[in-house]
Amino acid sequence: MGSVSLKIGDGTARFRRTSVCSSAVNLLMLFSVVTTNLFALYAFSSHSQASSHPLHHSNNISLVSQHLSLILREIDTSQRKLAQMEKQILGYESIDLSRPNIVPELKLFLLRHQLPLGKDSRTGITEMVSSVGHSCERSPDLLSQYMSYKVFDRCPDDWSLGQKLILSGCEPLPRRRCLAKTVAKQDLKPFPDSLWRPVGNKSVNWSGLGCKGFDCLKGKKLGSDCVGCFDLGSEKDRFVKVKGKNDFLVDDVLGLANGKIRIGFDVSGGSGTFAARMAERNVTVITNALNYGGPFSEFIAARGVFPLFLSLDHRFPFHDNVFDLVHGSSGLDVEGKPEKMEFLMFDLDRVLKPGGLFWLDNFYCASDVKKKELTRLIERFGYKKLKWVIGEKADGQVNLSAVLQKPVRV
């Protein structure tokens, strides 16, 4: 009774259907009752027939005991099946809100709300349930810390705590009723000058980061696609000058689509340079970025392009077939696990429109086996290979670059 169910999903509200679950539960309970009574009837009838034979009295007691054990096991099995069925049908994990460390604000956010007019005739829903990531159940202390604040006052300066929850699978985060910390952004330049003008230290929030200024970040490797990427002087040659055979020029790739690239999605990481190059060519690109060691989101926004604060484990919050271009690199290899990458690649395919381009940019393969795994995965989608370049090194390491066109599937 002391728990609230959390719908697995990526929206801000979820609805629960009661009819399907109720029917399944009723059928399972009916089956359990009938089975239990049949066992009991059989046990007692056997005992009655054998009561006229005193010599077999001990055997009858043993038989009744066996049947009773079977009944108890059947009840236990039915209860476990019921719990599993509820989890599968409703699709949620549970978090025990009766724990003493769960703060009232979290309980209030997760409170169910009955629809004022009762059951909705079109959807069959009866109540609204606020949604948070199902893995939040594994981090109740951090979640309570995140939801501990003074209502209608300023939020704690704890964006890094929110990111820590996101990286542990607690995504989406619950909404809060407090005012986020603001940073005066007085030195921002107008667009398009902002694309290549340095961003001032005072324009971003440095709390929760090791560095407290951009000079500290120069030359640092913060990821496979960010080596000194906050230095716009060194970034200015990217995508317009070739350094190796695996590098493609942005104009060459756009030319493959005959001017049909209007909006794109970049999941390669970095400081927004790909989006900046596209913006110069009147293409709007959303850049997926978390703040791994640097203020990526604020830096990208300061350049005048769109950052998306989302982990790659989260289902992308876009409708099917909307982007003309998807750009990715080694960051797609989530934790080095093939299943993780498969889920990610299928979601990228979902948001890419038919005829759209998937630009795989210098994907690092540690071995020939990794290259073959990636090649087989790409071939499953049936993409047309417009560009395909493999750069091999003496130590067996491989970089793969490709431009692929999504087919029309009917």
mmCIF file of C-alpha atoms in Angstrom:
data_model
loop_
_atom_site.group_PDB
_atom_site.id
_atom_site.type_symbol
_atom_site.label_atom_id
_atom_site.label_comp_id
_atom_site.label_asym_id
_atom_site.label_seq_id
_atom_site.Cartn_x
_atom_site.Cartn_y
_atom_site.Cartn_z
ATOM 1 C CA MET A 1 0.000 0.000 0.000
ATOM 2 C CA GLY A 2 2.906 2.348 0.702
ATOM 3 C CA SER A 3 4.200 2.590 -2.857
ATOM 4 C CA VAL A 4 3.731 4.592 -6.008
ATOM 5 C CA SER A 5 4.101 3.094 -9.456
ATOM 6 C CA LEU A 6 6.454 4.796 -11.897
ATOM 7 C CA LYS A 7 5.662 4.391 -15.567
ATOM 8 C CA ILE A 8 8.641 3.609 -17.770
ATOM 9 C CA GLY A 9 8.763 6.216 -20.493
ATOM 10 C CA ASP A 10 10.151 9.499 -21.668
ATOM 11 C CA GLY A 11 7.237 11.899 -21.362
ATOM 12 C CA THR A 12 6.208 14.167 -18.551
ATOM 13 C CA ALA A 13 2.942 12.414 -17.810
ATOM 14 C CA ARG A 14 1.702 8.889 -18.189
ATOM 15 C CA PHE A 15 -1.725 7.266 -18.031
ATOM 16 C CA ARG A 16 -2.669 3.915 -16.564
ATOM 17 C CA ARG A 17 -5.262 1.571 -18.023
ATOM 18 C CA THR A 18 -7.168 -0.376 -15.399
ATOM 19 C CA SER A 19 -9.341 -2.666 -17.496
ATOM 20 C CA VAL A 20 -6.615 -4.895 -18.987
ATOM 21 C CA CYS A 21 -4.825 -5.414 -15.695
ATOM 22 C CA SER A 22 -8.051 -6.017 -13.781
ATOM 23 C CA SER A 23 -9.180 -8.697 -16.206
ATOM 24 C CA ALA A 24 -5.864 -10.493 -16.071
ATOM 25 C CA VAL A 25 -5.725 -10.332 -12.287
ATOM 26 C CA ASN A 26 -9.279 -11.608 -11.950
ATOM 27 C CA LEU A 27 -8.601 -14.550 -14.269
ATOM 28 C CA LEU A 28 -5.435 -15.463 -12.402
ATOM 29 C CA MET A 29 -7.144 -15.258 -9.025
ATOM 30 C CA LEU A 30 -10.070 -17.354 -10.283
ATOM 31 C CA PHE A 31 -7.630 -19.981 -11.556
ATOM 32 C CA SER A 32 -5.843 -20.023 -8.199
ATOM 33 C CA VAL A 33 -9.053 -20.406 -6.219
ATOM 34 C CA VAL A 34 -10.372 -23.228 -8.427
ATOM 35 C CA THR A 35 -7.032 -25.060 -8.352
ATOM 36 C CA THR A 36 -6.747 -24.717 -4.585
ATOM 37 C CA ASN A 37 -10.250 -26.040 -3.991
ATOM 38 C CA LEU A 38 -9.710 -28.979 -6.323
ATOM 39 C CA PHE A 39 -6.581 -29.951 -4.409
ATOM 40 C CA ALA A 40 -8.427 -29.612 -1.104
ATOM 41 C CA LEU A 41 -11.408 -31.662 -2.337
ATOM 42 C CA TYR A 42 -9.126 -34.399 -3.580
ATOM 43 C CA ALA A 43 -7.160 -34.476 -0.327
ATOM 44 C CA PHE A 44 -10.183 -34.722 1.953
ATOM 45 C CA SER A 45 -12.014 -37.214 -0.238
ATOM 46 C CA SER A 46 -8.956 -39.436 -0.206
ATOM 47 C CA HIS A 47 -8.816 -39.103 3.564
ATOM 48 C CA SER A 48 -12.519 -40.038 3.879
ATOM 49 C CA GLN A 49 -12.186 -43.152 1.732
ATOM 50 C CA ALA A 50 -9.158 -44.354 3.638
ATOM 51 C CA SER A 51 -10.553 -43.704 7.132
ATOM 52 C CA SER A 52 -12.133 -47.196 7.279
ATOM 53 C CA HIS A 53 -8.657 -48.724 7.220
ATOM 54 C CA PRO A 54 -6.889 -47.965 10.534
ATOM 55 C CA LEU A 55 -3.706 -49.637 9.355
ATOM 56 C CA HIS A 56 -3.305 -46.942 6.711
ATOM 57 C CA HIS A 57 -4.015 -44.020 9.049
ATOM 58 C CA SER A 58 -0.396 -42.786 9.049
ATOM 59 C CA ASN A 59 -0.252 -43.013 5.251
ATOM 60 C CA ASN A 60 -3.399 -40.884 4.998
ATOM 61 C CA ILE A 61 -1.891 -38.203 7.231
ATOM 62 C CA SER A 62 1.178 -38.164 5.021
ATOM 63 C CA LEU A 63 -0.997 -37.901 1.911
ATOM 64 C CA VAL A 64 -2.974 -34.967 3.329
ATOM 65 C CA SER A 65 0.287 -33.274 4.303
ATOM 66 C CA GLN A 66 1.605 -33.655 0.770
ATOM 67 C CA HIS A 67 -1.570 -32.192 -0.720
ATOM 68 C CA LEU A 68 -1.444 -29.304 1.732
ATOM 69 C CA SER A 69 2.142 -28.580 0.675
ATOM 70 C CA LEU A 70 1.044 -28.614 -2.966
ATOM 71 C CA ILE A 71 -1.726 -26.135 -2.167
ATOM 72 C CA LEU A 72 0.660 -23.781 -0.406
ATOM 73 C CA ARG A 73 3.155 -23.967 -3.270
ATOM 74 C CA GLU A 74 0.359 -23.265 -5.761
ATOM 75 C CA ILE A 75 -0.700 -20.190 -3.790
ATOM 76 C CA ASP A 76 2.896 -18.948 -3.650
ATOM 77 C CA THR A 77 3.375 -19.527 -7.387
ATOM 78 C CA SER A 78 0.124 -17.705 -8.164
ATOM 79 C CA GLN A 79 1.199 -14.709 -6.099
ATOM 80 C CA ARG A 80 4.517 -14.496 -7.909
ATOM 81 C CA LYS A 81 2.809 -14.835 -11.281
ATOM 82 C CA LEU A 82 0.381 -12.101 -10.291
ATOM 83 C CA ALA A 83 3.207 -9.720 -9.381
ATOM 84 C CA GLN A 84 5.056 -10.483 -12.610
ATOM 85 C CA MET A 85 1.896 -10.081 -14.708
ATOM 86 C CA GLU A 86 1.146 -6.708 -13.137
ATOM 87 C CA LYS A 87 4.680 -5.549 -13.898
ATOM 88 C CA GLN A 88 4.494 -6.728 -17.521
ATOM 89 C CA ILE A 89 1.019 -5.359 -18.250
ATOM 90 C CA LEU A 90 1.426 -1.982 -16.589
ATOM 91 C CA GLY A 91 5.093 -1.674 -17.489
ATOM 92 C CA TYR A 92 6.333 -0.007 -14.316
ATOM 93 C CA GLU A 93 8.737 -0.408 -11.460
ATOM 94 C CA SER A 94 7.753 0.612 -7.959
ATOM 95 C CA ILE A 95 9.393 2.899 -5.459
ATOM 96 C CA ASP A 96 8.421 2.649 -1.834
ATOM 97 C CA LEU A 97 7.350 6.128 -0.773
ATOM 98 C CA SER A 98 6.849 5.006 2.804
ATOM 99 C CA ARG A 99 10.611 5.090 3.353
ATOM 100 C CA PRO A 100 11.585 7.714 5.944
ATOM 101 C CA ASN A 101 14.141 9.328 3.611
ATOM 102 C CA ILE A 102 11.614 10.094 0.832
ATOM 103 C CA VAL A 103 10.933 13.840 0.916
ATOM 104 C CA PRO A 104 7.330 15.178 0.776
ATOM 105 C CA GLU A 105 7.956 17.108 -2.458
ATOM 106 C CA LEU A 106 8.748 13.857 -4.325
ATOM 107 C CA LYS A 107 5.611 12.220 -2.926
ATOM 108 C CA LEU A 108 3.538 15.195 -4.061
ATOM 109 C CA PHE A 109 4.979 15.109 -7.578
ATOM 110 C CA LEU A 110 4.235 11.393 -7.942
ATOM 111 C CA LEU A 111 0.693 11.646 -6.594
ATOM 112 C CA ARG A 112 -1.904 10.171 -8.947
ATOM 113 C CA HIS A 113 -4.699 12.429 -10.149
ATOM 114 C CA GLN A 114 -8.079 11.001 -11.098
ATOM 115 C CA LEU A 115 -9.577 12.476 -14.248
ATOM 116 C CA PRO A 116 -12.277 14.974 -13.180
ATOM 117 C CA LEU A 117 -14.869 13.508 -15.573
ATOM 118 C CA GLY A 118 -14.026 9.879 -14.901
ATOM 119 C CA LYS A 119 -12.917 7.399 -17.544
ATOM 120 C CA ASP A 120 -11.908 8.900 -20.880
ATOM 121 C CA SER A 121 -14.056 7.404 -23.627
ATOM 122 C CA ARG A 122 -11.361 7.577 -26.316
ATOM 123 C CA THR A 123 -8.315 6.250 -24.456
ATOM 124 C CA GLY A 124 -9.856 4.324 -21.571
ATOM 125 C CA ILE A 125 -7.598 6.049 -19.024
ATOM 126 C CA THR A 126 -8.852 6.842 -15.553
ATOM 127 C CA GLU A 127 -5.971 8.800 -14.003
ATOM 128 C CA MET A 128 -2.839 10.797 -14.728
ATOM 129 C CA VAL A 129 0.513 9.653 -13.341
ATOM 130 C CA SER A 130 3.589 11.884 -13.355
ATOM 131 C CA SER A 131 6.528 10.151 -14.957
ATOM 132 C CA VAL A 132 10.117 9.706 -13.860
ATOM 133 C CA GLY A 133 12.647 7.158 -15.087
ATOM 134 C CA HIS A 134 12.076 3.647 -13.766
ATOM 135 C CA SER A 135 15.731 3.361 -12.656
ATOM 136 C CA CYS A 136 15.178 6.211 -10.184
ATOM 137 C CA GLU A 137 14.013 3.451 -7.835
ATOM 138 C CA ARG A 138 17.638 2.388 -7.489
ATOM 139 C CA SER A 139 18.769 5.844 -6.303
ATOM 140 C CA PRO A 140 16.174 6.901 -3.710
ATOM 141 C CA ASP A 141 18.658 8.843 -1.570
ATOM 142 C CA LEU A 142 19.998 10.887 -4.493
ATOM 143 C CA LEU A 143 16.471 11.423 -5.778
ATOM 144 C CA SER A 144 15.305 12.705 -2.396
ATOM 145 C CA GLN A 145 18.342 14.978 -2.220
ATOM 146 C CA TYR A 146 17.464 16.339 -5.671
ATOM 147 C CA MET A 147 13.864 16.989 -4.567
ATOM 148 C CA SER A 148 14.896 18.697 -1.296
ATOM 149 C CA TYR A 149 14.426 22.441 -1.720
ATOM 150 C CA LYS A 150 12.316 25.326 -0.526
ATOM 151 C CA VAL A 151 9.174 25.521 -2.643
ATOM 152 C CA PHE A 152 8.839 28.724 -4.740
ATOM 153 C CA ASP A 153 12.378 29.723 -3.741
ATOM 154 C CA ARG A 154 15.716 29.289 -5.497
ATOM 155 C CA CYS A 155 16.815 25.772 -6.382
ATOM 156 C CA PRO A 156 20.076 24.445 -4.983
ATOM 157 C CA ASP A 157 22.978 24.820 -7.430
ATOM 158 C CA ASP A 158 22.918 21.096 -8.137
ATOM 159 C CA TRP A 159 22.779 20.540 -11.904
ATOM 160 C CA SER A 160 25.629 18.043 -11.464
ATOM 161 C CA LEU A 161 23.436 16.012 -9.101
ATOM 162 C CA GLY A 162 20.733 15.922 -11.771
ATOM 163 C CA GLN A 163 23.278 14.741 -14.341
ATOM 164 C CA LYS A 164 24.501 12.058 -11.941
ATOM 165 C CA LEU A 165 20.934 10.768 -11.644
ATOM 166 C CA ILE A 166 20.532 10.845 -15.432
ATOM 167 C CA LEU A 167 23.721 8.831 -15.934
ATOM 168 C CA SER A 168 22.471 6.239 -13.438
ATOM 169 C CA GLY A 169 19.327 5.749 -15.544
ATOM 170 C CA CYS A 170 17.025 8.116 -13.629
ATOM 171 C CA GLU A 171 15.682 9.817 -16.734
ATOM 172 C CA PRO A 172 13.494 11.776 -17.142
ATOM 173 C CA LEU A 173 14.005 13.593 -13.860
ATOM 174 C CA PRO A 174 10.987 14.781 -11.867
ATOM 175 C CA ARG A 175 9.943 18.397 -12.271
ATOM 176 C CA ARG A 176 10.659 20.799 -9.418
ATOM 177 C CA ARG A 177 8.867 23.841 -7.984
ATOM 178 C CA CYS A 178 11.903 26.062 -7.511
ATOM 179 C CA LEU A 179 13.822 28.663 -9.529
ATOM 180 C CA ALA A 180 16.974 27.438 -11.244
ATOM 181 C CA LYS A 181 20.188 29.379 -10.737
ATOM 182 C CA THR A 182 20.729 32.066 -13.382
ATOM 183 C CA VAL A 183 24.002 33.257 -14.869
ATOM 184 C CA ALA A 184 24.225 36.743 -16.384
ATOM 185 C CA LYS A 185 25.173 36.300 -20.045
ATOM 186 C CA GLN A 186 26.313 39.802 -20.854
ATOM 187 C CA ASP A 187 29.032 39.086 -23.403
ATOM 188 C CA LEU A 188 27.026 36.968 -25.861
ATOM 189 C CA LYS A 189 27.434 37.976 -29.492
ATOM 190 C CA PRO A 190 24.614 38.271 -32.041
ATOM 191 C CA PHE A 191 24.085 35.477 -34.532
ATOM 192 C CA PRO A 192 25.903 34.500 -36.767
ATOM 193 C CA ASP A 193 28.989 36.181 -35.241
ATOM 194 C CA SER A 194 28.376 34.078 -32.132
ATOM 195 C CA LEU A 195 29.264 30.873 -34.000
ATOM 196 C CA TRP A 196 33.010 31.565 -33.842
ATOM 197 C CA ARG A 197 33.465 34.223 -31.170
ATOM 198 C CA PRO A 198 35.031 33.038 -27.881
ATOM 199 C CA VAL A 199 32.605 32.505 -25.021
ATOM 200 C CA GLY A 200 33.408 34.375 -21.802
ATOM 201 C CA ASN A 201 33.983 32.585 -18.499
ATOM 202 C CA LYS A 202 31.162 34.540 -16.878
ATOM 203 C CA SER A 203 28.604 33.259 -19.385
ATOM 204 C CA VAL A 204 28.473 29.729 -17.974
ATOM 205 C CA ASN A 205 27.981 28.041 -14.612
ATOM 206 C CA TRP A 206 31.227 26.381 -13.467
ATOM 207 C CA SER A 207 29.840 24.746 -10.329
ATOM 208 C CA GLY A 208 30.317 21.004 -10.209
ATOM 209 C CA LEU A 209 33.240 21.147 -12.685
ATOM 210 C CA GLY A 210 36.963 20.731 -12.053
ATOM 211 C CA CYS A 211 37.909 23.669 -14.266
ATOM 212 C CA LYS A 212 36.665 27.162 -13.492
ATOM 213 C CA GLY A 213 37.563 28.788 -16.820
ATOM 214 C CA PHE A 214 38.039 27.990 -20.511
ATOM 215 C CA ASP A 215 41.822 28.419 -20.334
ATOM 216 C CA CYS A 216 41.874 25.352 -18.070
ATOM 217 C CA LEU A 217 40.006 23.324 -20.707
ATOM 218 C CA LYS A 218 42.311 24.137 -23.638
ATOM 219 C CA GLY A 219 44.017 21.028 -24.964
ATOM 220 C CA LYS A 220 42.137 18.718 -22.603
ATOM 221 C CA LYS A 221 40.661 15.493 -23.933
ATOM 222 C CA LEU A 222 37.122 15.337 -22.598
ATOM 223 C CA GLY A 223 35.986 12.578 -24.948
ATOM 224 C CA SER A 224 36.752 10.873 -28.242
ATOM 225 C CA ASP A 225 35.282 13.853 -30.116
ATOM 226 C CA CYS A 226 36.481 16.606 -27.822
ATOM 227 C CA VAL A 227 40.205 17.241 -27.690
ATOM 228 C CA GLY A 228 40.536 20.948 -26.996
ATOM 229 C CA CYS A 229 37.093 21.441 -28.508
ATOM 230 C CA PHE A 230 36.430 24.590 -26.443
ATOM 231 C CA ASP A 231 39.231 26.340 -28.345
ATOM 232 C CA LEU A 232 37.322 27.732 -31.330
ATOM 233 C CA GLY A 233 40.568 28.702 -33.021
ATOM 234 C CA SER A 234 41.537 25.055 -33.439
ATOM 235 C CA GLU A 235 37.956 24.018 -34.173
ATOM 236 C CA LYS A 236 37.588 26.346 -37.149
ATOM 237 C CA ASP A 237 39.132 23.902 -39.642
ATOM 238 C CA ARG A 238 36.834 21.033 -38.778
ATOM 239 C CA PHE A 239 34.522 19.852 -41.576
ATOM 240 C CA VAL A 240 36.007 22.356 -44.071
ATOM 241 C CA LYS A 241 39.596 21.052 -44.289
ATOM 242 C CA VAL A 242 40.670 17.454 -44.709
ATOM 243 C CA LYS A 243 43.286 16.088 -42.306
ATOM 244 C CA GLY A 244 42.996 12.429 -43.292
ATOM 245 C CA LYS A 245 41.200 10.185 -45.743
ATOM 246 C CA ASN A 246 38.431 9.505 -43.198
ATOM 247 C CA ASP A 247 37.477 13.192 -43.028
ATOM 248 C CA PHE A 248 34.569 14.312 -45.201
ATOM 249 C CA LEU A 249 33.905 17.919 -46.128
ATOM 250 C CA VAL A 250 30.525 19.239 -45.063
ATOM 251 C CA ASP A 251 29.789 20.685 -48.517
ATOM 252 C CA ASP A 252 30.524 17.340 -50.175
ATOM 253 C CA VAL A 253 28.095 15.538 -47.884
ATOM 254 C CA LEU A 254 25.375 18.145 -48.364
ATOM 255 C CA GLY A 255 25.874 17.839 -52.110
ATOM 256 C CA LEU A 256 24.927 14.151 -51.931
ATOM 257 C CA ALA A 257 21.413 15.183 -50.853
ATOM 258 C CA ASN A 258 20.905 17.725 -53.661
ATOM 259 C CA GLY A 259 19.952 20.540 -51.305
ATOM 260 C CA LYS A 260 17.366 18.541 -49.355
ATOM 261 C CA ILE A 261 19.054 18.831 -45.946
ATOM 262 C CA ARG A 262 17.144 21.289 -43.726
ATOM 263 C CA ILE A 263 17.239 19.881 -40.174
ATOM 264 C CA GLY A 264 19.673 17.483 -38.518
ATOM 265 C CA PHE A 265 20.573 15.747 -35.280
ATOM 266 C CA ASP A 266 24.151 15.494 -34.013
ATOM 267 C CA VAL A 267 24.990 12.789 -31.456
ATOM 268 C CA SER A 268 28.766 12.947 -31.911
ATOM 269 C CA GLY A 269 29.384 15.093 -28.832
ATOM 270 C CA GLY A 270 31.734 18.041 -28.982
ATOM 271 C CA SER A 271 31.162 21.750 -28.499
ATOM 272 C CA GLY A 272 28.650 22.386 -31.292
ATOM 273 C CA THR A 273 31.091 22.905 -34.190
ATOM 274 C CA PHE A 274 29.177 20.576 -36.502
ATOM 275 C CA ALA A 275 25.958 22.492 -35.804
ATOM 276 C CA ALA A 276 27.802 25.783 -36.357
ATOM 277 C CA ARG A 277 29.052 24.662 -39.761
ATOM 278 C CA MET A 278 25.557 23.587 -40.708
ATOM 279 C CA ALA A 279 24.065 26.861 -39.455
ATOM 280 C CA GLU A 280 26.339 28.710 -41.876
ATOM 281 C CA ARG A 281 24.596 26.734 -44.602
ATOM 282 C CA ASN A 282 21.060 27.408 -43.314
ATOM 283 C CA VAL A 283 20.677 23.923 -41.815
ATOM 284 C CA THR A 284 19.320 23.674 -38.254
ATOM 285 C CA VAL A 285 21.058 21.000 -36.175
ATOM 286 C CA ILE A 286 20.246 19.879 -32.631
ATOM 287 C CA THR A 287 23.355 18.809 -30.690
ATOM 288 C CA ASN A 288 23.026 16.151 -28.008
ATOM 289 C CA ALA A 289 25.376 16.966 -25.118
ATOM 290 C CA LEU A 290 25.874 16.303 -21.430
ATOM 291 C CA ASN A 291 28.403 18.218 -19.334
ATOM 292 C CA TYR A 292 31.204 15.640 -19.199
ATOM 293 C CA GLY A 293 34.003 17.656 -17.595
ATOM 294 C CA GLY A 294 32.990 20.927 -19.215
ATOM 295 C CA PRO A 295 30.009 23.280 -19.672
ATOM 296 C CA PHE A 296 29.006 21.810 -23.041
ATOM 297 C CA SER A 297 25.310 22.724 -23.029
ATOM 298 C CA GLU A 298 25.817 26.377 -22.106
ATOM 299 C CA PHE A 299 28.783 26.718 -24.475
ATOM 300 C CA ILE A 300 26.786 25.305 -27.403
ATOM 301 C CA ALA A 301 23.867 27.611 -26.624
ATOM 302 C CA ALA A 302 26.220 30.611 -26.344
ATOM 303 C CA ARG A 303 27.334 29.907 -29.912
ATOM 304 C CA GLY A 304 23.723 30.280 -31.036
ATOM 305 C CA VAL A 305 22.918 26.618 -31.752
ATOM 306 C CA PHE A 306 20.559 24.197 -30.014
ATOM 307 C CA PRO A 307 21.834 21.869 -27.223
ATOM 308 C CA LEU A 308 19.840 18.862 -26.017
ATOM 309 C CA PHE A 309 20.641 17.742 -22.458
ATOM 310 C CA LEU A 310 19.961 14.024 -22.810
ATOM 311 C CA SER A 311 21.838 10.761 -22.337
ATOM 312 C CA LEU A 312 22.190 8.343 -25.237
ATOM 313 C CA ASP A 313 20.349 5.727 -23.173
ATOM 314 C CA HIS A 314 17.164 7.774 -23.404
ATOM 315 C CA ARG A 315 14.690 7.332 -26.265
ATOM 316 C CA PHE A 316 15.041 10.431 -28.421
ATOM 317 C CA PRO A 317 12.095 12.807 -27.848
ATOM 318 C CA PHE A 318 11.310 13.183 -31.538
ATOM 319 C CA HIS A 319 8.627 11.781 -33.778
ATOM 320 C CA ASP A 320 9.454 9.165 -36.423
ATOM 321 C CA ASN A 321 11.034 10.194 -39.744
ATOM 322 C CA VAL A 322 11.697 13.885 -38.985
ATOM 323 C CA PHE A 323 15.430 14.542 -39.563
ATOM 324 C CA ASP A 324 17.105 14.956 -42.932
ATOM 325 C CA LEU A 325 20.520 14.197 -41.461
ATOM 326 C CA VAL A 326 21.944 12.338 -38.450
ATOM 327 C CA HIS A 327 25.623 12.791 -37.562
ATOM 328 C CA GLY A 328 27.395 10.407 -35.184
ATOM 329 C CA SER A 329 30.839 9.095 -34.320
ATOM 330 C CA SER A 330 32.574 6.874 -31.766
ATOM 331 C CA GLY A 331 30.214 8.018 -29.005
ATOM 332 C CA LEU A 332 27.601 5.685 -30.479
ATOM 333 C CA ASP A 333 29.511 2.733 -29.041
ATOM 334 C CA VAL A 334 27.754 2.978 -25.663
ATOM 335 C CA GLU A 335 29.849 1.215 -23.005
ATOM 336 C CA GLY A 336 31.265 -1.061 -25.715
ATOM 337 C CA LYS A 337 28.215 -3.340 -25.520
ATOM 338 C CA PRO A 338 26.725 -4.449 -28.869
ATOM 339 C CA GLU A 339 23.145 -4.594 -27.526
ATOM 340 C CA LYS A 340 23.364 -1.011 -26.274
ATOM 341 C CA MET A 341 24.573 0.175 -29.643
ATOM 342 C CA GLU A 342 21.851 -1.755 -31.456
ATOM 343 C CA PHE A 343 19.102 -0.069 -29.416
ATOM 344 C CA LEU A 344 20.715 3.318 -30.085
ATOM 345 C CA MET A 345 21.152 2.742 -33.807
ATOM 346 C CA PHE A 346 17.560 1.601 -34.243
ATOM 347 C CA ASP A 347 16.342 4.755 -32.487
ATOM 348 C CA LEU A 348 18.510 6.921 -34.751
ATOM 349 C CA ASP A 349 17.071 5.095 -37.743
ATOM 350 C CA ARG A 350 13.589 5.796 -36.401
ATOM 351 C CA VAL A 351 14.035 9.578 -36.319
ATOM 352 C CA LEU A 352 15.823 9.737 -39.690
ATOM 353 C CA LYS A 353 13.450 10.279 -42.597
ATOM 354 C CA PRO A 354 13.438 7.997 -45.682
ATOM 355 C CA GLY A 355 16.053 9.307 -48.102
ATOM 356 C CA GLY A 356 17.848 11.052 -45.229
ATOM 357 C CA LEU A 357 21.586 10.749 -44.652
ATOM 358 C CA PHE A 358 23.354 9.049 -41.761
ATOM 359 C CA TRP A 359 26.884 10.440 -41.495
ATOM 360 C CA LEU A 360 29.152 8.137 -39.499
ATOM 361 C CA ASP A 361 32.217 10.258 -38.795
ATOM 362 C CA ASN A 362 35.526 8.600 -37.853
ATOM 363 C CA PHE A 363 34.006 5.763 -35.836
ATOM 364 C CA TYR A 364 36.813 4.110 -33.890
ATOM 365 C CA CYS A 365 37.004 0.306 -34.042
ATOM 366 C CA ALA A 366 39.513 -1.200 -31.652
ATOM 367 C CA SER A 367 39.746 -4.411 -33.702
ATOM 368 C CA ASP A 368 38.703 -6.050 -36.928
ATOM 369 C CA VAL A 369 36.002 -7.901 -34.985
ATOM 370 C CA LYS A 370 34.459 -4.587 -33.931
ATOM 371 C CA LYS A 371 34.528 -3.382 -37.528
ATOM 372 C CA LYS A 372 32.731 -6.531 -38.719
ATOM 373 C CA GLU A 373 30.092 -6.182 -35.969
ATOM 374 C CA LEU A 374 29.403 -2.584 -36.969
ATOM 375 C CA THR A 375 29.318 -3.452 -40.673
ATOM 376 C CA ARG A 376 26.807 -6.263 -40.094
ATOM 377 C CA LEU A 377 24.625 -3.952 -38.008
ATOM 378 C CA ILE A 378 24.620 -1.266 -40.707
ATOM 379 C CA GLU A 379 23.753 -3.822 -43.372
ATOM 380 C CA ARG A 380 20.644 -4.820 -41.416
ATOM 381 C CA PHE A 381 19.147 -1.392 -42.124
ATOM 382 C CA GLY A 382 19.542 -1.727 -45.889
ATOM 383 C CA TYR A 383 21.178 1.695 -46.247
ATOM 384 C CA LYS A 384 22.688 2.755 -49.563
ATOM 385 C CA LYS A 385 26.423 3.415 -49.211
ATOM 386 C CA LEU A 386 27.146 6.836 -50.701
ATOM 387 C CA LYS A 387 30.584 7.067 -49.057
ATOM 388 C CA TRP A 388 32.509 4.304 -47.273
ATOM 389 C CA VAL A 389 36.122 4.759 -46.132
ATOM 390 C CA ILE A 390 38.105 2.507 -43.785
ATOM 391 C CA GLY A 391 41.379 3.789 -42.375
ATOM 392 C CA GLU A 392 43.509 1.048 -40.855
ATOM 393 C CA LYS A 393 46.557 1.511 -38.631
ATOM 394 C CA ALA A 394 49.532 -0.757 -38.059
ATOM 395 C CA ASP A 395 48.305 -1.802 -34.612
ATOM 396 C CA GLY A 396 45.046 -3.140 -36.037
ATOM 397 C CA GLN A 397 42.931 -0.157 -35.009
ATOM 398 C CA VAL A 398 40.358 0.960 -37.549
ATOM 399 C CA ASN A 399 38.492 4.198 -38.221
ATOM 400 C CA LEU A 400 35.327 3.931 -40.288
ATOM 401 C CA SER A 401 33.686 6.909 -41.995
ATOM 402 C CA ALA A 402 30.564 6.590 -44.100
ATOM 403 C CA VAL A 403 27.615 8.476 -45.521
ATOM 404 C CA LEU A 404 24.573 6.220 -45.776
ATOM 405 C CA GLN A 405 21.127 6.876 -47.207
ATOM 406 C CA LYS A 406 18.048 5.478 -45.505
ATOM 407 C CA PRO A 407 15.777 3.508 -47.855
ATOM 408 C CA VAL A 408 12.019 3.820 -48.182
ATOM 409 C CA ARG A 409 10.460 0.838 -46.387
ATOM 410 C CA VAL A 410 6.933 -0.274 -47.253
#
